[in-house]
Amino acid sequence: MKTMTIKESIALMRQAENITFLTGAGVSTPSGIPDYRSLQGVYQGMTAPEYLLSHTALIQEPAKFYEFVQLLYHPDAKPNVIHQKMAAFEKRKPTRIVTQNIDGLHSKAGSQQLVEFHGSLYHCHCRKCRLPVSWQDYLISDVHENCGGQIRLEVVLYEEGFQEAVIENALQAVASADLIVIVGTTFQVHPFCDLINGKTQQKVLAINQTPLGHPLIDYFYQGAAEELFKQV
Ligand SMILES: [Zn+2]
């Protein structure tokens, strides 16, 4: 793994003909979205967040689940320079994004070729009648006015499986790129971190505050992604 400067990292992205970004929480922290894995995040002082965001909690303790999920919404958050520059890449060359983030900010920034790997807080439906429900309505009540069913967000919860199509789209995005850029994630959450395991000729650049342990990373820039993307 080669350590890169900002200039060298940007040169790699400029030279690439087909880029796929794999993004994590670090891309959204400059927009004021707390990193839910860090100690400063919304999990601080709460017991077993994995439980609170599990399918079991959704079914067996809906009130507790709903109370916790509401904390994850930051509807006023705005895309930052990282989201904006990634969206700008898409105007110039084939660019895809696969994100772990559920905050909808890549979409807000205008990215079209986007796979929201873990789903989105801003897509909800009723578990009983299956109709889509707006997130605004979900934030008012988790009971569907029409049918009395429970509304849920379309986010992959602990204990839940991933949709085939989502995994397919993500793998397709990785396969089509000549440069894969991992941004703002320690790249440890499965199956997200397995997405590059089948890579062939693609180069992999990682941009993160702390080093990544993944064996398939070719280039690494250590530092704040926003500082780098400001200069793109
Ligand atoms: Zn309903």
JSON list of C-alpha atoms and ligand atoms in Angstrom, two decimals:
[
{"chain": "A", "resi": 1, "resn": "MET", "atom": "CA", "xyz": [0.00, 0.00, 0.00]},
{"chain": "A", "resi": 2, "resn": "LYS", "atom": "CA", "xyz": [1.40, 3.35, -1.11]},
{"chain": "A", "resi": 3, "resn": "THR", "atom": "CA", "xyz": [0.86, 6.48, 1.00]},
{"chain": "A", "resi": 4, "resn": "MET", "atom": "CA", "xyz": [-0.46, 9.37, -1.05]},
{"chain": "A", "resi": 5, "resn": "THR", "atom": "CA", "xyz": [-0.50, 13.16, -0.81]},
{"chain": "A", "resi": 6, "resn": "ILE", "atom": "CA", "xyz": [-3.61, 15.19, -1.62]},
{"chain": "A", "resi": 7, "resn": "LYS", "atom": "CA", "xyz": [-2.16, 16.09, -5.04]},
{"chain": "A", "resi": 8, "resn": "GLU", "atom": "CA", "xyz": [-1.34, 12.48, -5.91]},
{"chain": "A", "resi": 9, "resn": "SER", "atom": "CA", "xyz": [-4.79, 11.31, -4.80]},
{"chain": "A", "resi": 10, "resn": "ILE", "atom": "CA", "xyz": [-6.50, 13.95, -6.93]},
{"chain": "A", "resi": 11, "resn": "ALA", "atom": "CA", "xyz": [-4.30, 13.06, -9.92]},
{"chain": "A", "resi": 12, "resn": "LEU", "atom": "CA", "xyz": [-5.43, 9.43, -9.64]},
{"chain": "A", "resi": 13, "resn": "MET", "atom": "CA", "xyz": [-9.08, 10.50, -9.65]},
{"chain": "A", "resi": 14, "resn": "ARG", "atom": "CA", "xyz": [-8.52, 12.85, -12.62]},
{"chain": "A", "resi": 15, "resn": "GLN", "atom": "CA", "xyz": [-6.80, 10.13, -14.65]},
{"chain": "A", "resi": 16, "resn": "ALA", "atom": "CA", "xyz": [-9.46, 7.52, -13.96]},
{"chain": "A", "resi": 17, "resn": "GLU", "atom": "CA", "xyz": [-11.98, 6.94, -16.73]},
{"chain": "A", "resi": 18, "resn": "ASN", "atom": "CA", "xyz": [-14.57, 5.28, -14.59]},
{"chain": "A", "resi": 19, "resn": "ILE", "atom": "CA", "xyz": [-14.77, 5.90, -10.84]},
{"chain": "A", "resi": 20, "resn": "THR", "atom": "CA", "xyz": [-16.75, 4.19, -8.12]},
{"chain": "A", "resi": 21, "resn": "PHE", "atom": "CA", "xyz": [-16.82, 5.78, -4.69]},
{"chain": "A", "resi": 22, "resn": "LEU", "atom": "CA", "xyz": [-17.54, 3.61, -1.65]},
{"chain": "A", "resi": 23, "resn": "THR", "atom": "CA", "xyz": [-18.53, 5.97, 1.14]},
{"chain": "A", "resi": 24, "resn": "GLY", "atom": "CA", "xyz": [-19.11, 5.79, 4.88]},
{"chain": "A", "resi": 25, "resn": "ALA", "atom": "CA", "xyz": [-19.97, 7.93, 7.89]},
{"chain": "A", "resi": 26, "resn": "GLY", "atom": "CA", "xyz": [-16.86, 10.13, 7.55]},
{"chain": "A", "resi": 27, "resn": "VAL", "atom": "CA", "xyz": [-18.36, 11.66, 4.41]},
{"chain": "A", "resi": 28, "resn": "SER", "atom": "CA", "xyz": [-21.35, 12.92, 6.40]},
{"chain": "A", "resi": 29, "resn": "THR", "atom": "CA", "xyz": [-19.75, 14.10, 9.64]},
{"chain": "A", "resi": 30, "resn": "PRO", "atom": "CA", "xyz": [-18.81, 17.49, 8.05]},
{"chain": "A", "resi": 31, "resn": "SER", "atom": "CA", "xyz": [-22.57, 17.91, 7.42]},
{"chain": "A", "resi": 32, "resn": "GLY", "atom": "CA", "xyz": [-23.24, 17.52, 11.13]},
{"chain": "A", "resi": 33, "resn": "ILE", "atom": "CA", "xyz": [-24.41, 13.90, 10.99]},
{"chain": "A", "resi": 34, "resn": "PRO", "atom": "CA", "xyz": [-22.93, 12.11, 14.01]},
{"chain": "A", "resi": 35, "resn": "ASP", "atom": "CA", "xyz": [-20.83, 9.06, 13.25]},
{"chain": "A", "resi": 36, "resn": "TYR", "atom": "CA", "xyz": [-22.98, 6.41, 14.91]},
{"chain": "A", "resi": 37, "resn": "ARG", "atom": "CA", "xyz": [-20.01, 4.18, 15.55]},
{"chain": "A", "resi": 38, "resn": "SER", "atom": "CA", "xyz": [-17.85, 6.77, 17.23]},
{"chain": "A", "resi": 39, "resn": "LEU", "atom": "CA", "xyz": [-18.08, 7.42, 20.95]},
{"chain": "A", "resi": 40, "resn": "GLN", "atom": "CA", "xyz": [-19.17, 10.99, 20.24]},
{"chain": "A", "resi": 41, "resn": "GLY", "atom": "CA", "xyz": [-22.06, 9.66, 18.19]},
{"chain": "A", "resi": 42, "resn": "VAL", "atom": "CA", "xyz": [-25.66, 9.14, 19.08]},
{"chain": "A", "resi": 43, "resn": "TYR", "atom": "CA", "xyz": [-24.87, 5.74, 20.57]},
{"chain": "A", "resi": 44, "resn": "GLN", "atom": "CA", "xyz": [-22.95, 7.32, 23.42]},
{"chain": "A", "resi": 45, "resn": "GLY", "atom": "CA", "xyz": [-24.37, 6.36, 26.78]},
{"chain": "A", "resi": 46, "resn": "MET", "atom": "CA", "xyz": [-26.94, 4.03, 25.21]},
{"chain": "A", "resi": 47, "resn": "THR", "atom": "CA", "xyz": [-26.94, 0.35, 25.75]},
{"chain": "A", "resi": 48, "resn": "ALA", "atom": "CA", "xyz": [-26.91, -2.07, 22.88]},
{"chain": "A", "resi": 49, "resn": "PRO", "atom": "CA", "xyz": [-27.62, 0.13, 19.87]},
{"chain": "A", "resi": 50, "resn": "GLU", "atom": "CA", "xyz": [-27.39, -3.03, 17.80]},
{"chain": "A", "resi": 51, "resn": "TYR", "atom": "CA", "xyz": [-30.45, -4.20, 19.67]},
{"chain": "A", "resi": 52, "resn": "LEU", "atom": "CA", "xyz": [-32.33, -0.92, 19.30]},
{"chain": "A", "resi": 53, "resn": "LEU", "atom": "CA", "xyz": [-31.81, -1.07, 15.53]},
{"chain": "A", "resi": 54, "resn": "SER", "atom": "CA", "xyz": [-32.66, -4.75, 15.22]},
{"chain": "A", "resi": 55, "resn": "HIS", "atom": "CA", "xyz": [-35.58, -6.51, 13.63]},
{"chain": "A", "resi": 56, "resn": "THR", "atom": "CA", "xyz": [-36.41, -7.96, 17.06]},
{"chain": "A", "resi": 57, "resn": "ALA", "atom": "CA", "xyz": [-36.74, -4.47, 18.55]},
{"chain": "A", "resi": 58, "resn": "LEU", "atom": "CA", "xyz": [-38.90, -3.33, 15.61]},
{"chain": "A", "resi": 59, "resn": "ILE", "atom": "CA", "xyz": [-41.33, -6.19, 16.28]},
{"chain": "A", "resi": 60, "resn": "GLN", "atom": "CA", "xyz": [-41.13, -6.69, 20.03]},
{"chain": "A", "resi": 61, "resn": "GLU", "atom": "CA", "xyz": [-40.41, -3.19, 21.36]},
{"chain": "A", "resi": 62, "resn": "PRO", "atom": "CA", "xyz": [-41.75, -0.85, 18.70]},
{"chain": "A", "resi": 63, "resn": "ALA", "atom": "CA", "xyz": [-41.93, 2.18, 21.02]},
{"chain": "A", "resi": 64, "resn": "LYS", "atom": "CA", "xyz": [-38.28, 1.87, 22.03]},
{"chain": "A", "resi": 65, "resn": "PHE", "atom": "CA", "xyz": [-37.28, 1.24, 18.42]},
{"chain": "A", "resi": 66, "resn": "TYR", "atom": "CA", "xyz": [-39.21, 4.28, 17.17]},
{"chain": "A", "resi": 67, "resn": "GLU", "atom": "CA", "xyz": [-37.80, 6.53, 19.89]},
{"chain": "A", "resi": 68, "resn": "PHE", "atom": "CA", "xyz": [-34.25, 5.58, 18.94]},
{"chain": "A", "resi": 69, "resn": "VAL", "atom": "CA", "xyz": [-34.76, 5.80, 15.18]},
{"chain": "A", "resi": 70, "resn": "GLN", "atom": "CA", "xyz": [-36.07, 9.35, 15.46]},
{"chain": "A", "resi": 71, "resn": "LEU", "atom": "CA", "xyz": [-32.64, 10.39, 16.75]},
{"chain": "A", "resi": 72, "resn": "LEU", "atom": "CA", "xyz": [-31.09, 9.33, 13.46]},
{"chain": "A", "resi": 73, "resn": "TYR", "atom": "CA", "xyz": [-33.00, 11.88, 11.37]},
{"chain": "A", "resi": 74, "resn": "HIS", "atom": "CA", "xyz": [-31.29, 15.14, 10.43]},
{"chain": "A", "resi": 75, "resn": "PRO", "atom": "CA", "xyz": [-33.57, 16.38, 7.67]},
{"chain": "A", "resi": 76, "resn": "ASP", "atom": "CA", "xyz": [-32.00, 19.86, 7.66]},
{"chain": "A", "resi": 77, "resn": "ALA", "atom": "CA", "xyz": [-28.46, 18.56, 7.04]},
{"chain": "A", "resi": 78, "resn": "LYS", "atom": "CA", "xyz": [-26.94, 19.75, 3.78]},
{"chain": "A", "resi": 79, "resn": "PRO", "atom": "CA", "xyz": [-24.51, 17.97, 1.47]},
{"chain": "A", "resi": 80, "resn": "ASN", "atom": "CA", "xyz": [-20.92, 19.12, 2.00]},
{"chain": "A", "resi": 81, "resn": "VAL", "atom": "CA", "xyz": [-18.02, 19.59, -0.40]},
{"chain": "A", "resi": 82, "resn": "ILE", "atom": "CA", "xyz": [-17.39, 15.81, -0.57]},
{"chain": "A", "resi": 83, "resn": "HIS", "atom": "CA", "xyz": [-20.95, 15.02, -1.70]},
{"chain": "A", "resi": 84, "resn": "GLN", "atom": "CA", "xyz": [-20.88, 17.97, -4.10]},
{"chain": "A", "resi": 85, "resn": "LYS", "atom": "CA", "xyz": [-17.58, 17.09, -5.76]},
{"chain": "A", "resi": 86, "resn": "MET", "atom": "CA", "xyz": [-18.62, 13.45, -6.15]},
{"chain": "A", "resi": 87, "resn": "ALA", "atom": "CA", "xyz": [-21.84, 14.59, -7.83]},
{"chain": "A", "resi": 88, "resn": "ALA", "atom": "CA", "xyz": [-19.75, 16.88, -10.09]},
{"chain": "A", "resi": 89, "resn": "PHE", "atom": "CA", "xyz": [-17.57, 13.92, -11.17]},
{"chain": "A", "resi": 90, "resn": "GLU", "atom": "CA", "xyz": [-20.69, 12.26, -12.52]},
{"chain": "A", "resi": 91, "resn": "LYS", "atom": "CA", "xyz": [-21.19, 15.14, -14.96]},
{"chain": "A", "resi": 92, "resn": "ARG", "atom": "CA", "xyz": [-17.72, 14.58, -16.45]},
{"chain": "A", "resi": 93, "resn": "LYS", "atom": "CA", "xyz": [-17.25, 10.80, -16.57]},
{"chain": "A", "resi": 94, "resn": "PRO", "atom": "CA", "xyz": [-18.90, 7.55, -15.57]},
{"chain": "A", "resi": 95, "resn": "THR", "atom": "CA", "xyz": [-19.13, 7.77, -11.79]},
{"chain": "A", "resi": 96, "resn": "ARG", "atom": "CA", "xyz": [-20.99, 5.60, -9.33]},
{"chain": "A", "resi": 97, "resn": "ILE", "atom": "CA", "xyz": [-21.43, 5.78, -5.59]},
{"chain": "A", "resi": 98, "resn": "VAL", "atom": "CA", "xyz": [-22.15, 2.95, -3.20]},
{"chain": "A", "resi": 99, "resn": "THR", "atom": "CA", "xyz": [-22.80, 4.36, 0.25]},
{"chain": "A", "resi": 100, "resn": "GLN", "atom": "CA", "xyz": [-23.26, 2.86, 3.67]},
{"chain": "A", "resi": 101, "resn": "ASN", "atom": "CA", "xyz": [-24.90, 6.09, 4.78]},
{"chain": "A", "resi": 102, "resn": "ILE", "atom": "CA", "xyz": [-28.65, 6.23, 5.28]},
{"chain": "A", "resi": 103, "resn": "ASP", "atom": "CA", "xyz": [-28.83, 10.03, 5.47]},
{"chain": "A", "resi": 104, "resn": "GLY", "atom": "CA", "xyz": [-29.77, 10.66, 1.84]},
{"chain": "A", "resi": 105, "resn": "LEU", "atom": "CA", "xyz": [-27.08, 13.34, 1.36]},
{"chain": "A", "resi": 106, "resn": "HIS", "atom": "CA", "xyz": [-25.55, 11.91, -1.84]},
{"chain": "A", "resi": 107, "resn": "SER", "atom": "CA", "xyz": [-29.01, 11.97, -3.35]},
{"chain": "A", "resi": 108, "resn": "LYS", "atom": "CA", "xyz": [-29.56, 15.55, -2.13]},
{"chain": "A", "resi": 109, "resn": "ALA", "atom": "CA", "xyz": [-26.28, 16.54, -3.78]},
{"chain": "A", "resi": 110, "resn": "GLY", "atom": "CA", "xyz": [-27.64, 15.29, -7.10]},
{"chain": "A", "resi": 111, "resn": "SER", "atom": "CA", "xyz": [-25.83, 11.98, -7.56]},
{"chain": "A", "resi": 112, "resn": "GLN", "atom": "CA", "xyz": [-27.88, 9.72, -9.84]},
{"chain": "A", "resi": 113, "resn": "GLN", "atom": "CA", "xyz": [-25.77, 6.56, -10.10]},
{"chain": "A", "resi": 114, "resn": "LEU", "atom": "CA", "xyz": [-26.19, 5.79, -6.44]},
{"chain": "A", "resi": 115, "resn": "VAL", "atom": "CA", "xyz": [-26.61, 2.59, -4.45]},
{"chain": "A", "resi": 116, "resn": "GLU", "atom": "CA", "xyz": [-27.75, 3.20, -0.88]},
{"chain": "A", "resi": 117, "resn": "PHE", "atom": "CA", "xyz": [-26.39, -0.07, 0.40]},
{"chain": "A", "resi": 118, "resn": "HIS", "atom": "CA", "xyz": [-28.01, 0.05, 3.84]},
{"chain": "A", "resi": 119, "resn": "GLY", "atom": "CA", "xyz": [-31.16, 1.82, 2.63]},
{"chain": "A", "resi": 120, "resn": "SER", "atom": "CA", "xyz": [-32.37, 5.31, 3.41]},
{"chain": "A", "resi": 121, "resn": "LEU", "atom": "CA", "xyz": [-34.05, 7.03, 6.34]},
{"chain": "A", "resi": 122, "resn": "TYR", "atom": "CA", "xyz": [-36.12, 8.95, 3.82]},
{"chain": "A", "resi": 123, "resn": "HIS", "atom": "CA", "xyz": [-37.89, 5.93, 2.36]},
{"chain": "A", "resi": 124, "resn": "CYS", "atom": "CA", "xyz": [-40.59, 4.37, 4.54]},
{"chain": "A", "resi": 125, "resn": "HIS", "atom": "CA", "xyz": [-43.50, 2.03, 4.12]},
{"chain": "A", "resi": 126, "resn": "CYS", "atom": "CA", "xyz": [-46.30, 0.47, 6.11]},
{"chain": "A", "resi": 127, "resn": "ARG", "atom": "CA", "xyz": [-45.60, -3.09, 7.22]},
{"chain": "A", "resi": 128, "resn": "LYS", "atom": "CA", "xyz": [-49.29, -3.97, 7.10]},
{"chain": "A", "resi": 129, "resn": "CYS", "atom": "CA", "xyz": [-50.61, -2.54, 3.83]},
{"chain": "A", "resi": 130, "resn": "ARG", "atom": "CA", "xyz": [-47.15, -2.14, 2.20]},
{"chain": "A", "resi": 131, "resn": "LEU", "atom": "CA", "xyz": [-47.97, 1.33, 0.88]},
{"chain": "A", "resi": 132, "resn": "PRO", "atom": "CA", "xyz": [-45.16, 3.88, 0.83]},
{"chain": "A", "resi": 133, "resn": "VAL", "atom": "CA", "xyz": [-45.39, 6.50, 3.59]},
{"chain": "A", "resi": 134, "resn": "SER", "atom": "CA", "xyz": [-43.51, 9.80, 3.65]},
{"chain": "A", "resi": 135, "resn": "TRP", "atom": "CA", "xyz": [-40.73, 10.19, 6.19]},
{"chain": "A", "resi": 136, "resn": "GLN", "atom": "CA", "xyz": [-42.47, 13.33, 7.41]},
{"chain": "A", "resi": 137, "resn": "ASP", "atom": "CA", "xyz": [-45.50, 11.23, 8.35]},
{"chain": "A", "resi": 138, "resn": "TYR", "atom": "CA", "xyz": [-43.26, 8.61, 9.94]},
{"chain": "A", "resi": 139, "resn": "LEU", "atom": "CA", "xyz": [-41.69, 11.27, 12.15]},
{"chain": "A", "resi": 140, "resn": "ILE", "atom": "CA", "xyz": [-45.15, 12.28, 13.36]},
{"chain": "A", "resi": 141, "resn": "SER", "atom": "CA", "xyz": [-46.21, 8.73, 14.20]},
{"chain": "A", "resi": 142, "resn": "ASP", "atom": "CA", "xyz": [-45.11, 5.19, 13.45]},
{"chain": "A", "resi": 143, "resn": "VAL", "atom": "CA", "xyz": [-48.77, 4.15, 13.12]},
{"chain": "A", "resi": 144, "resn": "HIS", "atom": "CA", "xyz": [-50.16, 4.34, 9.59]},
{"chain": "A", "resi": 145, "resn": "GLU", "atom": "CA", "xyz": [-53.24, 6.59, 9.53]},
{"chain": "A", "resi": 146, "resn": "ASN", "atom": "CA", "xyz": [-54.93, 4.60, 6.74]},
{"chain": "A", "resi": 147, "resn": "CYS", "atom": "CA", "xyz": [-54.76, 1.12, 8.21]},
{"chain": "A", "resi": 148, "resn": "GLY", "atom": "CA", "xyz": [-53.31, 1.28, 11.72]},
{"chain": "A", "resi": 149, "resn": "GLY", "atom": "CA", "xyz": [-50.26, -0.73, 10.65]},
{"chain": "A", "resi": 150, "resn": "GLN", "atom": "CA", "xyz": [-46.72, -0.10, 11.79]},
{"chain": "A", "resi": 151, "resn": "ILE", "atom": "CA", "xyz": [-44.61, 2.15, 9.57]},
{"chain": "A", "resi": 152, "resn": "ARG", "atom": "CA", "xyz": [-40.97, 1.28, 9.16]},
{"chain": "A", "resi": 153, "resn": "LEU", "atom": "CA", "xyz": [-37.99, 2.89, 7.51]},
{"chain": "A", "resi": 154, "resn": "GLU", "atom": "CA", "xyz": [-36.40, 1.16, 4.53]},
{"chain": "A", "resi": 155, "resn": "VAL", "atom": "CA", "xyz": [-33.06, 0.61, 6.25]},
{"chain": "A", "resi": 156, "resn": "VAL", "atom": "CA", "xyz": [-31.44, -2.79, 6.68]},
{"chain": "A", "resi": 157, "resn": "LEU", "atom": "CA", "xyz": [-31.75, -3.57, 10.39]},
{"chain": "A", "resi": 158, "resn": "TYR", "atom": "CA", "xyz": [-29.57, -5.91, 12.38]},
{"chain": "A", "resi": 159, "resn": "GLU", "atom": "CA", "xyz": [-30.72, -9.50, 11.79]},
{"chain": "A", "resi": 160, "resn": "GLU", "atom": "CA", "xyz": [-32.16, -8.55, 8.40]},
{"chain": "A", "resi": 161, "resn": "GLY", "atom": "CA", "xyz": [-30.78, -9.71, 5.08]},
{"chain": "A", "resi": 162, "resn": "PHE", "atom": "CA", "xyz": [-29.75, -7.59, 2.12]},
{"chain": "A", "resi": 163, "resn": "GLN", "atom": "CA", "xyz": [-31.80, -7.47, -1.07]},
{"chain": "A", "resi": 164, "resn": "GLU", "atom": "CA", "xyz": [-30.20, -9.39, -3.94]},
{"chain": "A", "resi": 165, "resn": "ALA", "atom": "CA", "xyz": [-30.69, -6.46, -6.30]},
{"chain": "A", "resi": 166, "resn": "VAL", "atom": "CA", "xyz": [-28.86, -4.04, -4.02]},
{"chain": "A", "resi": 167, "resn": "ILE", "atom": "CA", "xyz": [-25.86, -6.34, -3.71]},
{"chain": "A", "resi": 168, "resn": "GLU", "atom": "CA", "xyz": [-25.90, -6.93, -7.49]},
{"chain": "A", "resi": 169, "resn": "ASN", "atom": "CA", "xyz": [-25.94, -3.18, -8.21]},
{"chain": "A", "resi": 170, "resn": "ALA", "atom": "CA", "xyz": [-23.10, -2.57, -5.78]},
{"chain": "A", "resi": 171, "resn": "LEU", "atom": "CA", "xyz": [-20.98, -5.35, -7.26]},
{"chain": "A", "resi": 172, "resn": "GLN", "atom": "CA", "xyz": [-21.73, -4.03, -10.74]},
{"chain": "A", "resi": 173, "resn": "ALA", "atom": "CA", "xyz": [-20.52, -0.57, -9.68]},
{"chain": "A", "resi": 174, "resn": "VAL", "atom": "CA", "xyz": [-17.26, -2.04, -8.40]},
{"chain": "A", "resi": 175, "resn": "ALA", "atom": "CA", "xyz": [-16.78, -4.21, -11.50]},
{"chain": "A", "resi": 176, "resn": "SER", "atom": "CA", "xyz": [-17.32, -1.33, -13.93]},
{"chain": "A", "resi": 177, "resn": "ALA", "atom": "CA", "xyz": [-14.73, 1.02, -12.39]},
{"chain": "A", "resi": 178, "resn": "ASP", "atom": "CA", "xyz": [-11.05, 1.37, -13.14]},
{"chain": "A", "resi": 179, "resn": "LEU", "atom": "CA", "xyz": [-10.58, 3.27, -9.89]},
{"chain": "A", "resi": 180, "resn": "ILE", "atom": "CA", "xyz": [-12.37, 2.51, -6.63]},
{"chain": "A", "resi": 181, "resn": "VAL", "atom": "CA", "xyz": [-12.18, 5.26, -4.02]},
{"chain": "A", "resi": 182, "resn": "ILE", "atom": "CA", "xyz": [-13.10, 4.37, -0.45]},
{"chain": "A", "resi": 183, "resn": "VAL", "atom": "CA", "xyz": [-13.94, 7.50, 1.54]},
{"chain": "A", "resi": 184, "resn": "GLY", "atom": "CA", "xyz": [-14.71, 8.10, 5.20]},
{"chain": "A", "resi": 185, "resn": "THR", "atom": "CA", "xyz": [-14.99, 4.54, 6.43]},
{"chain": "A", "resi": 186, "resn": "THR", "atom": "CA", "xyz": [-12.70, 2.11, 8.20]},
{"chain": "A", "resi": 187, "resn": "PHE", "atom": "CA", "xyz": [-14.21, -0.43, 5.80]},
{"chain": "A", "resi": 188, "resn": "GLN", "atom": "CA", "xyz": [-14.87, -3.12, 8.38]},
{"chain": "A", "resi": 189, "resn": "VAL", "atom": "CA", "xyz": [-18.63, -3.66, 8.17]},
{"chain": "A", "resi": 190, "resn": "HIS", "atom": "CA", "xyz": [-19.70, -6.79, 6.28]},
{"chain": "A", "resi": 191, "resn": "PRO", "atom": "CA", "xyz": [-20.84, -7.26, 3.61]},
{"chain": "A", "resi": 192, "resn": "PHE", "atom": "CA", "xyz": [-19.91, -3.71, 2.52]},
{"chain": "A", "resi": 193, "resn": "CYS", "atom": "CA", "xyz": [-16.18, -4.32, 2.98]},
{"chain": "A", "resi": 194, "resn": "ASP", "atom": "CA", "xyz": [-16.42, -7.51, 0.90]},
{"chain": "A", "resi": 195, "resn": "LEU", "atom": "CA", "xyz": [-17.55, -5.61, -2.19]},
{"chain": "A", "resi": 196, "resn": "ILE", "atom": "CA", "xyz": [-14.00, -5.25, -3.52]},
{"chain": "A", "resi": 197, "resn": "ASN", "atom": "CA", "xyz": [-12.97, -8.83, -2.84]},
{"chain": "A", "resi": 198, "resn": "GLY", "atom": "CA", "xyz": [-13.67, -9.87, -6.42]},
{"chain": "A", "resi": 199, "resn": "LYS", "atom": "CA", "xyz": [-11.81, -6.93, -7.97]},
{"chain": "A", "resi": 200, "resn": "THR", "atom": "CA", "xyz": [-9.50, -7.61, -10.89]},
{"chain": "A", "resi": 201, "resn": "GLN", "atom": "CA", "xyz": [-7.54, -4.82, -12.56]},
{"chain": "A", "resi": 202, "resn": "GLN", "atom": "CA", "xyz": [-9.12, -1.96, -10.58]},
{"chain": "A", "resi": 203, "resn": "LYS", "atom": "CA", "xyz": [-6.93, 0.26, -8.43]},
{"chain": "A", "resi": 204, "resn": "VAL", "atom": "CA", "xyz": [-8.18, 1.02, -4.93]},
{"chain": "A", "resi": 205, "resn": "LEU", "atom": "CA", "xyz": [-7.55, 4.36, -3.22]},
{"chain": "A", "resi": 206, "resn": "ALA", "atom": "CA", "xyz": [-8.66, 4.89, 0.39]},
{"chain": "A", "resi": 207, "resn": "ILE", "atom": "CA", "xyz": [-9.15, 8.32, 1.95]},
{"chain": "A", "resi": 208, "resn": "ASN", "atom": "CA", "xyz": [-9.68, 8.23, 5.70]},
{"chain": "A", "resi": 209, "resn": "GLN", "atom": "CA", "xyz": [-8.59, 9.75, 9.02]},
{"chain": "A", "resi": 210, "resn": "THR", "atom": "CA", "xyz": [-7.29, 6.42, 10.26]},
{"chain": "A", "resi": 211, "resn": "PRO", "atom": "CA", "xyz": [-5.58, 3.59, 8.36]},
{"chain": "A", "resi": 212, "resn": "LEU", "atom": "CA", "xyz": [-7.62, 0.71, 6.92]},
{"chain": "A", "resi": 213, "resn": "GLY", "atom": "CA", "xyz": [-6.63, -2.87, 7.48]},
{"chain": "A", "resi": 214, "resn": "HIS", "atom": "CA", "xyz": [-8.09, -4.18, 4.23]},
{"chain": "A", "resi": 215, "resn": "PRO", "atom": "CA", "xyz": [-5.47, -6.11, 2.19]},
{"chain": "A", "resi": 216, "resn": "LEU", "atom": "CA", "xyz": [-6.74, -5.00, -1.24]},
{"chain": "A", "resi": 217, "resn": "ILE", "atom": "CA", "xyz": [-6.05, -1.28, -0.86]},
{"chain": "A", "resi": 218, "resn": "ASP", "atom": "CA", "xyz": [-3.34, 0.03, -3.22]},
{"chain": "A", "resi": 219, "resn": "TYR", "atom": "CA", "xyz": [-3.16, 3.70, -2.23]},
{"chain": "A", "resi": 220, "resn": "PHE", "atom": "CA", "xyz": [-3.93, 5.51, 1.01]},
{"chain": "A", "resi": 221, "resn": "TYR", "atom": "CA", "xyz": [-4.38, 9.17, 1.89]},
{"chain": "A", "resi": 222, "resn": "GLN", "atom": "CA", "xyz": [-4.60, 9.74, 5.65]},
{"chain": "A", "resi": 223, "resn": "GLY", "atom": "CA", "xyz": [-6.51, 12.87, 6.61]},
{"chain": "A", "resi": 224, "resn": "ALA", "atom": "CA", "xyz": [-9.81, 14.68, 6.43]},
{"chain": "A", "resi": 225, "resn": "ALA", "atom": "CA", "xyz": [-11.66, 13.87, 3.21]},
{"chain": "A", "resi": 226, "resn": "GLU", "atom": "CA", "xyz": [-13.21, 17.35, 3.09]},
{"chain": "A", "resi": 227, "resn": "GLU", "atom": "CA", "xyz": [-9.76, 18.95, 2.91]},
{"chain": "A", "resi": 228, "resn": "LEU", "atom": "CA", "xyz": [-8.89, 16.76, -0.04]},
{"chain": "A", "resi": 229, "resn": "PHE", "atom": "CA", "xyz": [-12.19, 17.21, -1.89]},
{"chain": "A", "resi": 230, "resn": "LYS", "atom": "CA", "xyz": [-12.02, 21.00, -1.46]},
{"chain": "A", "resi": 231, "resn": "GLN", "atom": "CA", "xyz": [-9.03, 20.85, -3.79]},
{"chain": "A", "resi": 232, "resn": "VAL", "atom": "CA", "xyz": [-10.60, 18.56, -6.40]},
{"chain": "B", "resi": 1, "resn": "ZN", "atom": "ZN", "xyz": [-50.85, 0.81, 6.12]}
]
